[in-house]
mmCIF file of C-alpha atoms and ligand atoms in Angstrom:
data_model
loop_
_atom_site.group_PDB
_atom_site.id
_atom_site.type_symbol
_atom_site.label_atom_id
_atom_site.label_comp_id
_atom_site.label_asym_id
_atom_site.label_seq_id
_atom_site.Cartn_x
_atom_site.Cartn_y
_atom_site.Cartn_z
ATOM 1 C CA MET A 1 0.000 0.000 0.000
ATOM 2 C CA PRO A 2 1.390 3.450 -0.900
ATOM 3 C CA ASN A 3 1.419 6.057 1.876
ATOM 4 C CA PRO A 4 -1.824 8.002 2.171
ATOM 5 C CA SER A 5 -1.479 11.309 0.335
ATOM 6 C CA ILE A 6 -2.462 14.764 1.540
ATOM 7 C CA LEU A 7 -2.461 18.095 -0.272
ATOM 8 C CA ILE A 8 -2.140 21.072 2.072
ATOM 9 C CA LEU A 9 -3.653 24.322 0.830
ATOM 10 C CA ALA A 10 -2.971 26.702 3.715
ATOM 11 C CA GLY A 11 -4.409 29.734 1.910
ATOM 12 C CA ASP A 12 -4.582 33.251 3.324
ATOM 13 C CA GLY A 13 -4.673 35.119 6.629
ATOM 14 C CA ILE A 14 -4.231 32.801 9.607
ATOM 15 C CA GLY A 15 -4.380 29.746 7.295
ATOM 16 C CA PRO A 16 -0.599 29.188 7.128
ATOM 17 C CA GLU A 17 -0.174 29.635 10.914
ATOM 18 C CA VAL A 18 -2.837 27.149 11.927
ATOM 19 C CA MET A 19 -1.746 24.698 9.237
ATOM 20 C CA ALA A 20 1.827 24.772 10.575
ATOM 21 C CA GLU A 21 0.448 23.205 13.778
ATOM 22 C CA VAL A 22 -1.311 20.476 11.802
ATOM 23 C CA SER A 23 2.018 19.693 10.147
ATOM 24 C CA LYS A 24 3.427 18.987 13.617
ATOM 25 C CA ILE A 25 0.645 16.473 14.223
ATOM 26 C CA ILE A 26 1.193 14.854 10.827
ATOM 27 C CA ASP A 27 4.917 14.535 11.630
ATOM 28 C CA TRP A 28 4.028 13.063 15.015
ATOM 29 C CA PHE A 29 2.045 10.286 13.305
ATOM 30 C CA GLY A 30 5.072 9.486 11.143
ATOM 31 C CA ALA A 31 7.486 9.453 14.071
ATOM 32 C CA LYS A 32 5.371 7.837 16.784
ATOM 33 C CA ARG A 33 2.621 5.834 15.087
ATOM 34 C CA GLY A 34 4.424 4.577 12.000
ATOM 35 C CA VAL A 35 1.901 6.223 9.667
ATOM 36 C CA SER A 36 3.664 8.399 7.121
ATOM 37 C CA PHE A 37 1.642 10.652 4.902
ATOM 38 C CA ASP A 38 2.890 11.899 1.534
ATOM 39 C CA VAL A 39 2.330 15.612 1.980
ATOM 40 C CA SER A 40 2.450 18.190 -0.804
ATOM 41 C CA GLU A 41 1.594 21.874 -0.590
ATOM 42 C CA ASP A 42 0.122 24.434 -2.944
ATOM 43 C CA LEU A 43 -1.720 27.754 -3.135
ATOM 44 C CA VAL A 44 -5.410 28.634 -2.935
ATOM 45 C CA GLY A 45 -7.286 31.919 -2.551
ATOM 46 C CA GLY A 46 -5.663 35.340 -2.499
ATOM 47 C CA CYS A 47 -2.109 33.981 -2.439
ATOM 48 C CA ALA A 48 -2.861 31.957 -5.588
ATOM 49 C CA TYR A 49 -4.316 35.070 -7.201
ATOM 50 C CA ASP A 50 -1.168 37.051 -6.360
ATOM 51 C CA ARG A 51 0.972 34.377 -7.982
ATOM 52 C CA HIS A 52 -1.150 33.184 -10.908
ATOM 53 C CA GLY A 53 -3.926 35.737 -11.378
ATOM 54 C CA VAL A 54 -6.524 33.096 -10.441
ATOM 55 C CA PRO A 55 -7.578 31.861 -6.981
ATOM 56 C CA LEU A 56 -6.961 28.217 -7.960
ATOM 57 C CA HIS A 57 -4.537 27.181 -10.694
ATOM 58 C CA ASP A 58 -5.527 24.259 -12.955
ATOM 59 C CA ASP A 59 -2.442 22.329 -11.802
ATOM 60 C CA THR A 60 -3.567 22.712 -8.182
ATOM 61 C CA MET A 61 -7.054 21.527 -9.116
ATOM 62 C CA ALA A 62 -5.519 18.453 -10.767
ATOM 63 C CA LYS A 63 -3.409 17.723 -7.668
ATOM 64 C CA ALA A 64 -6.489 18.022 -5.436
ATOM 65 C CA GLN A 65 -8.288 15.474 -7.605
ATOM 66 C CA ALA A 66 -5.366 13.046 -7.338
ATOM 67 C CA VAL A 67 -4.713 12.959 -3.569
ATOM 68 C CA ASP A 68 -6.539 11.027 -0.855
ATOM 69 C CA ALA A 69 -7.418 14.163 1.098
ATOM 70 C CA VAL A 70 -7.072 17.932 0.841
ATOM 71 C CA LEU A 71 -6.484 20.003 3.986
ATOM 72 C CA LEU A 72 -7.431 23.638 3.570
ATOM 73 C CA GLY A 73 -6.699 26.552 5.926
ATOM 74 C CA ALA A 74 -8.688 29.638 4.975
ATOM 75 C CA VAL A 75 -9.109 31.995 2.032
ATOM 76 C CA GLY A 76 -9.723 35.715 1.601
ATOM 77 C CA GLY A 77 -8.748 39.081 3.010
ATOM 78 C CA PRO A 78 -9.516 42.796 2.647
ATOM 79 C CA LYS A 79 -6.816 43.158 -0.012
ATOM 80 C CA TYR A 80 -9.018 41.148 -2.376
ATOM 81 C CA ASP A 81 -12.392 42.721 -1.568
ATOM 82 C CA ASN A 82 -12.622 44.718 -4.768
ATOM 83 C CA LEU A 83 -11.563 41.978 -7.184
ATOM 84 C CA ASP A 84 -13.942 40.834 -9.856
ATOM 85 C CA PHE A 85 -16.277 38.129 -8.568
ATOM 86 C CA SER A 86 -14.790 35.508 -10.895
ATOM 87 C CA VAL A 87 -11.316 35.736 -9.301
ATOM 88 C CA LYS A 88 -12.195 36.387 -5.658
ATOM 89 C CA PRO A 89 -10.356 34.066 -3.218
ATOM 90 C CA GLU A 90 -13.657 32.347 -2.311
ATOM 91 C CA ARG A 91 -14.026 31.165 -5.917
ATOM 92 C CA GLY A 92 -10.973 28.959 -5.420
ATOM 93 C CA LEU A 93 -12.696 27.146 -2.576
ATOM 94 C CA LEU A 94 -15.994 26.922 -4.451
ATOM 95 C CA ARG A 95 -14.210 25.452 -7.485
ATOM 96 C CA LEU A 96 -12.621 22.743 -5.337
ATOM 97 C CA ARG A 97 -15.999 21.844 -3.821
ATOM 98 C CA LYS A 98 -17.743 21.792 -7.201
ATOM 99 C CA GLU A 99 -15.161 19.968 -9.310
ATOM 100 C CA MET A 100 -14.396 17.380 -6.639
ATOM 101 C CA ASP A 101 -18.179 17.045 -6.272
ATOM 102 C CA LEU A 102 -17.993 17.276 -2.471
ATOM 103 C CA PHE A 103 -21.716 17.198 -1.919
ATOM 104 C CA ALA A 104 -21.851 16.320 1.781
ATOM 105 C CA ASN A 105 -20.416 18.897 4.165
ATOM 106 C CA LEU A 106 -20.212 17.585 7.726
ATOM 107 C CA ARG A 107 -20.096 20.319 10.347
ATOM 108 C CA PRO A 108 -20.116 19.004 13.891
ATOM 109 C CA ALA A 109 -20.945 21.448 16.676
ATOM 110 C CA GLN A 110 -19.653 20.035 19.900
ATOM 111 C CA CYS A 111 -19.412 21.841 23.185
ATOM 112 C CA PHE A 112 -16.234 20.991 25.074
ATOM 113 C CA ASP A 113 -16.840 20.717 28.826
ATOM 114 C CA ALA A 114 -13.982 23.087 29.571
ATOM 115 C CA LEU A 115 -15.586 25.748 27.385
ATOM 116 C CA ALA A 116 -19.285 25.500 28.289
ATOM 117 C CA ASP A 117 -19.046 28.878 30.046
ATOM 118 C CA PHE A 118 -18.005 30.523 26.780
ATOM 119 C CA SER A 119 -21.251 30.133 24.970
ATOM 120 C CA SER A 120 -23.489 33.161 24.704
ATOM 121 C CA LEU A 121 -26.251 30.793 25.871
ATOM 122 C CA LYS A 122 -26.716 29.467 29.395
ATOM 123 C CA LYS A 123 -24.351 26.692 30.329
ATOM 124 C CA GLU A 124 -27.122 24.139 30.906
ATOM 125 C CA VAL A 125 -28.487 24.748 27.390
ATOM 126 C CA VAL A 126 -25.175 23.899 25.702
ATOM 127 C CA ALA A 127 -23.209 21.633 28.079
ATOM 128 C CA GLY A 128 -22.688 18.280 26.384
ATOM 129 C CA LEU A 129 -23.998 19.545 23.052
ATOM 130 C CA ASP A 130 -23.020 17.267 20.154
ATOM 131 C CA ILE A 131 -24.848 17.846 16.894
ATOM 132 C CA MET A 132 -23.878 17.299 13.270
ATOM 133 C CA ILE A 133 -25.021 19.559 10.466
ATOM 134 C CA VAL A 134 -24.909 17.937 7.037
ATOM 135 C CA ARG A 135 -24.934 20.757 4.519
ATOM 136 C CA GLU A 136 -25.427 20.122 0.781
ATOM 137 C CA LEU A 137 -22.365 21.762 -0.754
ATOM 138 C CA THR A 138 -22.340 21.573 -4.547
ATOM 139 C CA SER A 139 -25.698 22.886 -5.670
ATOM 140 C CA GLY A 140 -28.559 25.162 -4.678
ATOM 141 C CA ILE A 141 -28.355 28.921 -4.896
ATOM 142 C CA TYR A 142 -24.545 28.920 -4.732
ATOM 143 C CA PHE A 143 -24.327 27.448 -8.221
ATOM 144 C CA GLY A 144 -27.791 27.685 -9.828
ATOM 145 C CA GLU A 145 -28.293 29.400 -13.202
ATOM 146 C CA PRO A 146 -29.337 31.964 -14.243
ATOM 147 C CA ARG A 147 -27.186 34.168 -12.060
ATOM 148 C CA GLY A 148 -25.760 37.612 -12.535
ATOM 149 C CA ILE A 149 -26.523 41.308 -12.485
ATOM 150 C CA PHE A 150 -28.641 42.223 -15.504
ATOM 151 C CA THR A 151 -30.315 45.337 -16.813
ATOM 152 C CA GLU A 152 -34.080 45.436 -16.945
ATOM 153 C CA GLY A 153 -35.535 48.624 -18.362
ATOM 154 C CA ASN A 154 -33.752 51.470 -16.644
ATOM 155 C CA GLU A 155 -32.473 49.629 -13.594
ATOM 156 C CA ARG A 156 -30.282 46.668 -12.751
ATOM 157 C CA VAL A 157 -31.466 43.407 -11.233
ATOM 158 C CA GLY A 158 -29.388 40.867 -9.265
ATOM 159 C CA ILE A 159 -30.385 37.242 -9.847
ATOM 160 C CA ASN A 160 -29.466 33.938 -8.210
ATOM 161 C CA THR A 161 -31.303 30.691 -8.633
ATOM 162 C CA GLN A 162 -32.122 28.041 -6.060
ATOM 163 C CA ARG A 163 -32.161 24.746 -7.917
ATOM 164 C CA TYR A 164 -32.100 21.150 -6.688
ATOM 165 C CA THR A 165 -32.481 17.922 -8.635
ATOM 166 C CA GLU A 166 -33.953 14.821 -7.031
ATOM 167 C CA SER A 167 -30.631 12.982 -7.231
ATOM 168 C CA GLU A 168 -28.799 15.830 -5.498
ATOM 169 C CA ILE A 169 -31.269 15.721 -2.619
ATOM 170 C CA ASP A 170 -31.265 11.925 -2.553
ATOM 171 C CA ARG A 171 -27.497 11.560 -2.119
ATOM 172 C CA VAL A 172 -27.102 14.121 0.657
ATOM 173 C CA ALA A 173 -30.111 12.653 2.489
ATOM 174 C CA ARG A 174 -28.428 9.240 2.368
ATOM 175 C CA ALA A 175 -25.211 10.718 3.761
ATOM 176 C CA ALA A 176 -27.189 12.154 6.689
ATOM 177 C CA PHE A 177 -29.080 8.918 7.376
ATOM 178 C CA GLU A 178 -25.856 6.868 7.271
ATOM 179 C CA LEU A 179 -24.256 9.203 9.808
ATOM 180 C CA ALA A 180 -27.323 9.112 12.031
ATOM 181 C CA ARG A 181 -27.075 5.309 12.161
ATOM 182 C CA LYS A 182 -23.669 5.708 13.807
ATOM 183 C CA ARG A 183 -25.034 8.346 16.204
ATOM 184 C CA SER A 184 -28.372 8.522 17.992
ATOM 185 C CA GLY A 185 -30.512 7.640 14.966
ATOM 186 C CA ARG A 186 -32.301 10.972 14.543
ATOM 187 C CA VAL A 187 -32.348 13.285 11.515
ATOM 188 C CA CYS A 188 -34.081 16.647 11.186
ATOM 189 C CA SER A 189 -34.355 17.980 7.627
ATOM 190 C CA MET A 190 -34.661 21.752 7.163
ATOM 191 C CA GLU A 191 -35.982 23.741 4.177
ATOM 192 C CA LYS A 192 -38.637 26.349 3.408
ATOM 193 C CA ALA A 193 -41.321 24.141 1.887
ATOM 194 C CA ASN A 194 -43.869 26.781 2.906
ATOM 195 C CA VAL A 195 -42.537 29.258 0.335
ATOM 196 C CA MET A 196 -40.120 27.481 -2.025
ATOM 197 C CA GLU A 197 -40.813 24.754 -4.579
ATOM 198 C CA SER A 198 -37.247 23.524 -4.171
ATOM 199 C CA GLY A 199 -38.136 23.083 -0.498
ATOM 200 C CA VAL A 200 -41.259 21.086 -1.343
ATOM 201 C CA LEU A 201 -39.188 18.735 -3.504
ATOM 202 C CA TRP A 202 -36.462 18.565 -0.839
ATOM 203 C CA ARG A 203 -38.966 17.450 1.807
ATOM 204 C CA GLU A 204 -40.574 14.897 -0.516
ATOM 205 C CA VAL A 205 -37.304 13.286 -1.590
ATOM 206 C CA VAL A 206 -35.839 13.141 1.925
ATOM 207 C CA GLN A 207 -39.034 11.443 3.143
ATOM 208 C CA LYS A 208 -38.978 8.986 0.207
ATOM 209 C CA VAL A 209 -35.345 7.971 0.809
ATOM 210 C CA HIS A 210 -36.168 7.531 4.480
ATOM 211 C CA ASP A 211 -39.251 5.376 3.900
ATOM 212 C CA ALA A 212 -37.497 3.196 1.327
ATOM 213 C CA ASP A 213 -34.130 2.603 2.974
ATOM 214 C CA TYR A 214 -33.876 4.114 6.446
ATOM 215 C CA PRO A 215 -37.110 3.346 8.310
ATOM 216 C CA ASP A 216 -35.029 2.733 11.459
ATOM 217 C CA ILE A 217 -34.100 6.440 11.607
ATOM 218 C CA ALA A 218 -36.412 8.940 13.335
ATOM 219 C CA LEU A 219 -36.929 11.640 10.690
ATOM 220 C CA SER A 220 -38.496 15.035 11.292
ATOM 221 C CA HIS A 221 -38.894 18.112 9.069
ATOM 222 C CA MET A 222 -38.650 21.740 10.072
ATOM 223 C CA TYR A 223 -38.824 25.070 8.285
ATOM 224 C CA ALA A 224 -35.330 26.518 8.327
ATOM 225 C CA ASP A 225 -36.350 29.725 10.100
ATOM 226 C CA ASN A 226 -37.933 27.715 12.896
ATOM 227 C CA GLY A 227 -34.798 25.551 12.853
ATOM 228 C CA ALA A 228 -32.667 28.638 13.505
ATOM 229 C CA MET A 229 -34.910 29.571 16.413
ATOM 230 C CA GLN A 230 -34.886 26.028 17.837
ATOM 231 C CA LEU A 231 -31.094 25.903 17.548
ATOM 232 C CA VAL A 232 -30.737 28.784 19.968
ATOM 233 C CA ARG A 233 -33.740 27.798 22.116
ATOM 234 C CA ASN A 234 -32.885 24.162 22.740
ATOM 235 C CA PRO A 235 -30.036 22.875 20.558
ATOM 236 C CA LYS A 236 -29.787 19.519 22.321
ATOM 237 C CA GLN A 237 -33.094 18.413 20.755
ATOM 238 C CA PHE A 238 -31.096 17.796 17.538
ATOM 239 C CA ASP A 239 -28.712 15.079 16.505
ATOM 240 C CA VAL A 240 -28.155 15.183 12.717
ATOM 241 C CA ILE A 241 -29.528 18.136 10.743
ATOM 242 C CA VAL A 242 -29.604 17.891 6.944
ATOM 243 C CA THR A 243 -30.166 21.001 4.895
ATOM 244 C CA ASP A 244 -29.323 22.796 1.656
ATOM 245 C CA ASN A 245 -26.271 24.841 0.764
ATOM 246 C CA LEU A 246 -27.429 28.324 1.810
ATOM 247 C CA PHE A 247 -29.435 27.354 4.894
ATOM 248 C CA GLY A 248 -26.537 25.104 5.893
ATOM 249 C CA ASP A 249 -24.095 27.993 5.593
ATOM 250 C CA ILE A 250 -26.175 30.114 7.947
ATOM 251 C CA LEU A 251 -27.363 27.449 10.386
ATOM 252 C CA SER A 252 -23.855 26.061 10.805
ATOM 253 C CA ASP A 253 -22.511 29.469 11.820
ATOM 254 C CA ALA A 254 -25.282 29.754 14.405
ATOM 255 C CA ALA A 255 -24.581 26.232 15.663
ATOM 256 C CA ALA A 256 -20.880 27.021 15.792
ATOM 257 C CA MET A 257 -21.386 29.964 18.101
ATOM 258 C CA LEU A 258 -23.416 27.805 20.502
ATOM 259 C CA THR A 259 -20.179 26.059 21.352
ATOM 260 C CA GLY A 260 -18.481 29.284 22.400
ATOM 261 C CA SER A 261 -15.789 29.665 19.797
ATOM 262 C CA LEU A 262 -15.622 29.474 16.053
ATOM 263 C CA GLY A 263 -11.956 28.621 16.545
ATOM 264 C CA MET A 264 -12.900 25.118 17.652
ATOM 265 C CA LEU A 265 -14.979 23.769 14.813
ATOM 266 C CA PRO A 266 -13.765 21.447 12.068
ATOM 267 C CA SER A 267 -15.502 20.301 8.911
ATOM 268 C CA ALA A 268 -15.307 17.561 6.331
ATOM 269 C CA SER A 269 -16.551 17.826 2.755
ATOM 270 C CA LEU A 270 -17.054 14.429 1.212
ATOM 271 C CA GLY A 271 -17.889 13.170 -2.264
ATOM 272 C CA ALA A 272 -18.242 9.822 -3.972
ATOM 273 C CA PRO A 273 -15.754 6.986 -3.322
ATOM 274 C CA MET A 274 -12.607 6.975 -5.476
ATOM 275 C CA ALA A 275 -11.062 3.868 -7.057
ATOM 276 C CA ASN A 276 -9.240 3.077 -3.780
ATOM 277 C CA GLY A 277 -12.530 3.157 -1.856
ATOM 278 C CA ARG A 278 -11.741 6.410 -0.050
ATOM 279 C CA PRO A 279 -14.195 9.255 -0.567
ATOM 280 C CA LYS A 280 -13.115 12.402 -2.394
ATOM 281 C CA ALA A 281 -12.479 14.664 0.575
ATOM 282 C CA LEU A 282 -11.522 18.131 1.723
ATOM 283 C CA TYR A 283 -11.129 19.111 5.373
ATOM 284 C CA GLU A 284 -11.166 22.675 6.632
ATOM 285 C CA PRO A 285 -11.915 24.680 9.760
ATOM 286 C CA VAL A 286 -15.288 26.453 9.804
ATOM 287 C CA HIS A 287 -13.647 29.774 10.698
ATOM 288 C CA GLY A 288 -12.312 32.154 8.076
ATOM 289 C CA SER A 289 -8.954 33.786 7.397
ATOM 290 C CA ALA A 290 -9.228 36.336 10.277
ATOM 291 C CA PRO A 291 -7.016 38.962 8.595
ATOM 292 C CA ASP A 292 -7.194 41.182 11.703
ATOM 293 C CA ILE A 293 -5.028 38.769 13.699
ATOM 294 C CA ALA A 294 -3.041 37.125 10.883
ATOM 295 C CA GLY A 295 0.685 36.762 11.354
ATOM 296 C CA GLN A 296 0.622 37.523 15.082
ATOM 297 C CA GLY A 297 0.624 34.016 16.505
ATOM 298 C CA LYS A 298 -2.772 34.611 18.119
ATOM 299 C CA ALA A 299 -4.921 32.235 16.066
ATOM 300 C CA ASN A 300 -6.420 29.108 17.568
ATOM 301 C CA PRO A 301 -5.181 26.050 15.620
ATOM 302 C CA ILE A 302 -7.697 23.644 17.204
ATOM 303 C CA ALA A 303 -10.364 23.775 14.456
ATOM 304 C CA THR A 304 -7.763 22.888 11.851
ATOM 305 C CA ILE A 305 -6.251 20.159 14.021
ATOM 306 C CA LEU A 306 -9.726 18.702 14.593
ATOM 307 C CA SER A 307 -10.285 18.861 10.813
ATOM 308 C CA PHE A 308 -7.224 16.641 10.436
ATOM 309 C CA ALA A 309 -8.794 14.310 13.022
ATOM 310 C CA MET A 310 -11.869 14.142 10.774
ATOM 311 C CA ALA A 311 -9.541 13.220 7.886
ATOM 312 C CA LEU A 312 -8.165 10.358 9.974
ATOM 313 C CA ARG A 313 -11.713 9.162 10.640
ATOM 314 C CA TYR A 314 -13.435 9.644 7.280
ATOM 315 C CA SER A 315 -10.588 9.264 4.756
ATOM 316 C CA PHE A 316 -8.097 6.945 6.432
ATOM 317 C CA ASP A 317 -10.301 4.711 8.534
ATOM 318 C CA MET A 318 -8.245 5.612 11.629
ATOM 319 C CA GLY A 319 -11.109 6.290 14.014
ATOM 320 C CA GLU A 320 -9.085 5.404 17.111
ATOM 321 C CA ASP A 321 -6.334 7.806 16.152
ATOM 322 C CA ALA A 322 -8.919 10.488 15.394
ATOM 323 C CA ALA A 323 -10.269 9.999 18.924
ATOM 324 C CA ARG A 324 -6.691 10.201 20.241
ATOM 325 C CA VAL A 325 -6.254 13.647 18.648
ATOM 326 C CA GLU A 326 -9.656 14.801 19.931
ATOM 327 C CA GLN A 327 -8.783 13.571 23.407
ATOM 328 C CA ALA A 328 -5.450 15.418 23.297
ATOM 329 C CA VAL A 329 -7.357 18.625 22.515
ATOM 330 C CA GLU A 330 -9.718 18.007 25.438
ATOM 331 C CA THR A 331 -6.752 17.399 27.711
ATOM 332 C CA VAL A 332 -4.997 20.685 26.926
ATOM 333 C CA LEU A 333 -8.268 22.581 27.339
ATOM 334 C CA ALA A 334 -8.965 20.852 30.647
ATOM 335 C CA ASN A 335 -5.448 21.851 31.731
ATOM 336 C CA GLY A 336 -6.482 25.464 31.223
ATOM 337 C CA LEU A 337 -4.488 26.263 28.082
ATOM 338 C CA ARG A 338 -6.209 29.019 26.108
ATOM 339 C CA THR A 339 -5.493 30.891 22.905
ATOM 340 C CA ALA A 340 -6.706 34.517 22.962
ATOM 341 C CA ASP A 341 -10.129 33.688 21.481
ATOM 342 C CA LEU A 342 -10.790 31.309 24.395
ATOM 343 C CA LEU A 343 -10.150 33.780 27.195
ATOM 344 C CA GLY A 344 -13.335 34.562 29.085
ATOM 345 C CA PRO A 345 -14.334 37.799 30.781
ATOM 346 C CA GLU A 346 -12.019 36.934 33.694
ATOM 347 C CA GLY A 347 -9.044 37.190 31.315
ATOM 348 C CA GLY A 348 -5.787 35.318 31.821
ATOM 349 C CA THR A 349 -2.664 34.862 29.760
ATOM 350 C CA PRO A 350 -3.184 33.425 26.302
ATOM 351 C CA VAL A 351 -0.802 30.954 24.714
ATOM 352 C CA SER A 352 0.345 31.409 21.130
ATOM 353 C CA THR A 353 -0.742 29.362 18.128
ATOM 354 C CA ALA A 354 2.527 27.414 18.249
ATOM 355 C CA GLN A 355 2.345 26.830 22.012
ATOM 356 C CA MET A 356 -1.145 25.389 21.605
ATOM 357 C CA GLY A 357 0.094 23.076 18.832
ATOM 358 C CA ASP A 358 3.091 21.983 20.905
ATOM 359 C CA ALA A 359 0.873 21.261 23.910
ATOM 360 C CA ILE A 360 -1.401 19.072 21.792
ATOM 361 C CA VAL A 361 1.624 17.161 20.482
ATOM 362 C CA ALA A 362 2.813 16.711 24.080
ATOM 363 C CA ALA A 363 -0.630 15.385 25.058
ATOM 364 C CA LEU A 364 -0.427 12.962 22.129
ATOM 365 C CA ASP A 365 2.956 11.769 23.399
ATOM 366 C CA ALA A 366 1.481 11.253 26.849
ATOM 367 C CA SER A 367 -1.327 9.165 25.317
ATOM 368 C CA LEU A 368 1.070 6.443 24.102
HETATM 369 C C1 IPM B 1 -18.296 28.553 4.559
HETATM 370 C C2 IPM B 1 -17.956 29.920 4.034
HETATM 371 C C3 IPM B 1 -17.974 29.858 2.513
HETATM 372 C C4 IPM B 1 -19.408 29.585 2.074
HETATM 373 C C5 IPM B 1 -17.391 31.086 1.805
HETATM 374 C C6 IPM B 1 -15.984 31.380 2.258
HETATM 375 C C7 IPM B 1 -17.444 30.923 0.309
HETATM 376 O O1 IPM B 1 -18.834 30.870 4.558
HETATM 377 O O2 IPM B 1 -17.588 27.581 4.212
HETATM 378 O O3 IPM B 1 -19.256 28.445 5.333
HETATM 379 O O4 IPM B 1 -20.222 30.513 1.963
HETATM 380 O O5 IPM B 1 -19.706 28.422 1.843
HETATM 381 MG MG1 MG B 2 -20.137 30.118 6.064
#
């Protein structure tokens, strides 16, 4: 068996800093667990635009298609705000998602015990929270045609199109039901079937897939606006939530904040199995490039490290090692280590990005 291969696209802003800490963990696996990854690196986002005039070069796209897993840091920054839409840093990320056909975006929102006080909600509402949002990632209003800014009479009109085919809904519903089987067996599907035809079809197809192949799963449906309200009212009522691209973007940010810090949340974007049986996959933190703190050693590397843990679990079938990394993160948090974003109102001294990474490596060592 060849070594598993990883393409690192650190991107912009804090991306390179947090990814440097993941590299330490990858090296640790080579040195201490006898699992060596073939790691290559390339550019995405603003840094790719600076170099090539496009946010994702064709060669980089080809490399991403060829590896077992892509690890991405973050893209974007104020420097690129006024670029034409077609070459904005975000387009690089969207091209990866679309061309790799990464239709199932897994966004866990888990509240670490040591951080339950950090949530803007009451501790008892979020303590022990562990939900999984499955966001459709390759269709819907992000990609639907027609789109653009057109002229109608004497004014302009901005148009985007929400569009879902039955097969697109079918496959992401299956991904959610499969996950729910490994969790508590509950799925809540969210759309706006009260106002959108695409929502009516979404609800119908999810129900049909359920009735045909997943009758053991408890399925419920909710309008997405009510879902947003329920997420902040009583988030623990949910286990797996499945929803479309745009609602998933919004609901996952809300769910993220329930846990206290955006700096903690990983994600996996998965597609169909490749010839070697592994799914096409890209792993990235939910947070963005945070240009305001970039280059200062303040960023929290945990979301990116936990994204690598998801790679171990979903791409490399190394669930025990994934749990080992997650446990190491819990250990350093329980020991009181905090990056600046994790300091509460009572303050304290933050550790740097690198110190946090080193502490997690030390906790991994101690786990052997
Ligand atoms: C996300 C981000 C992206 C999205 C941006 C950066 C294109 O908000 O991954 O949630 O809207 O999907
Ligand atoms: Mg988002």
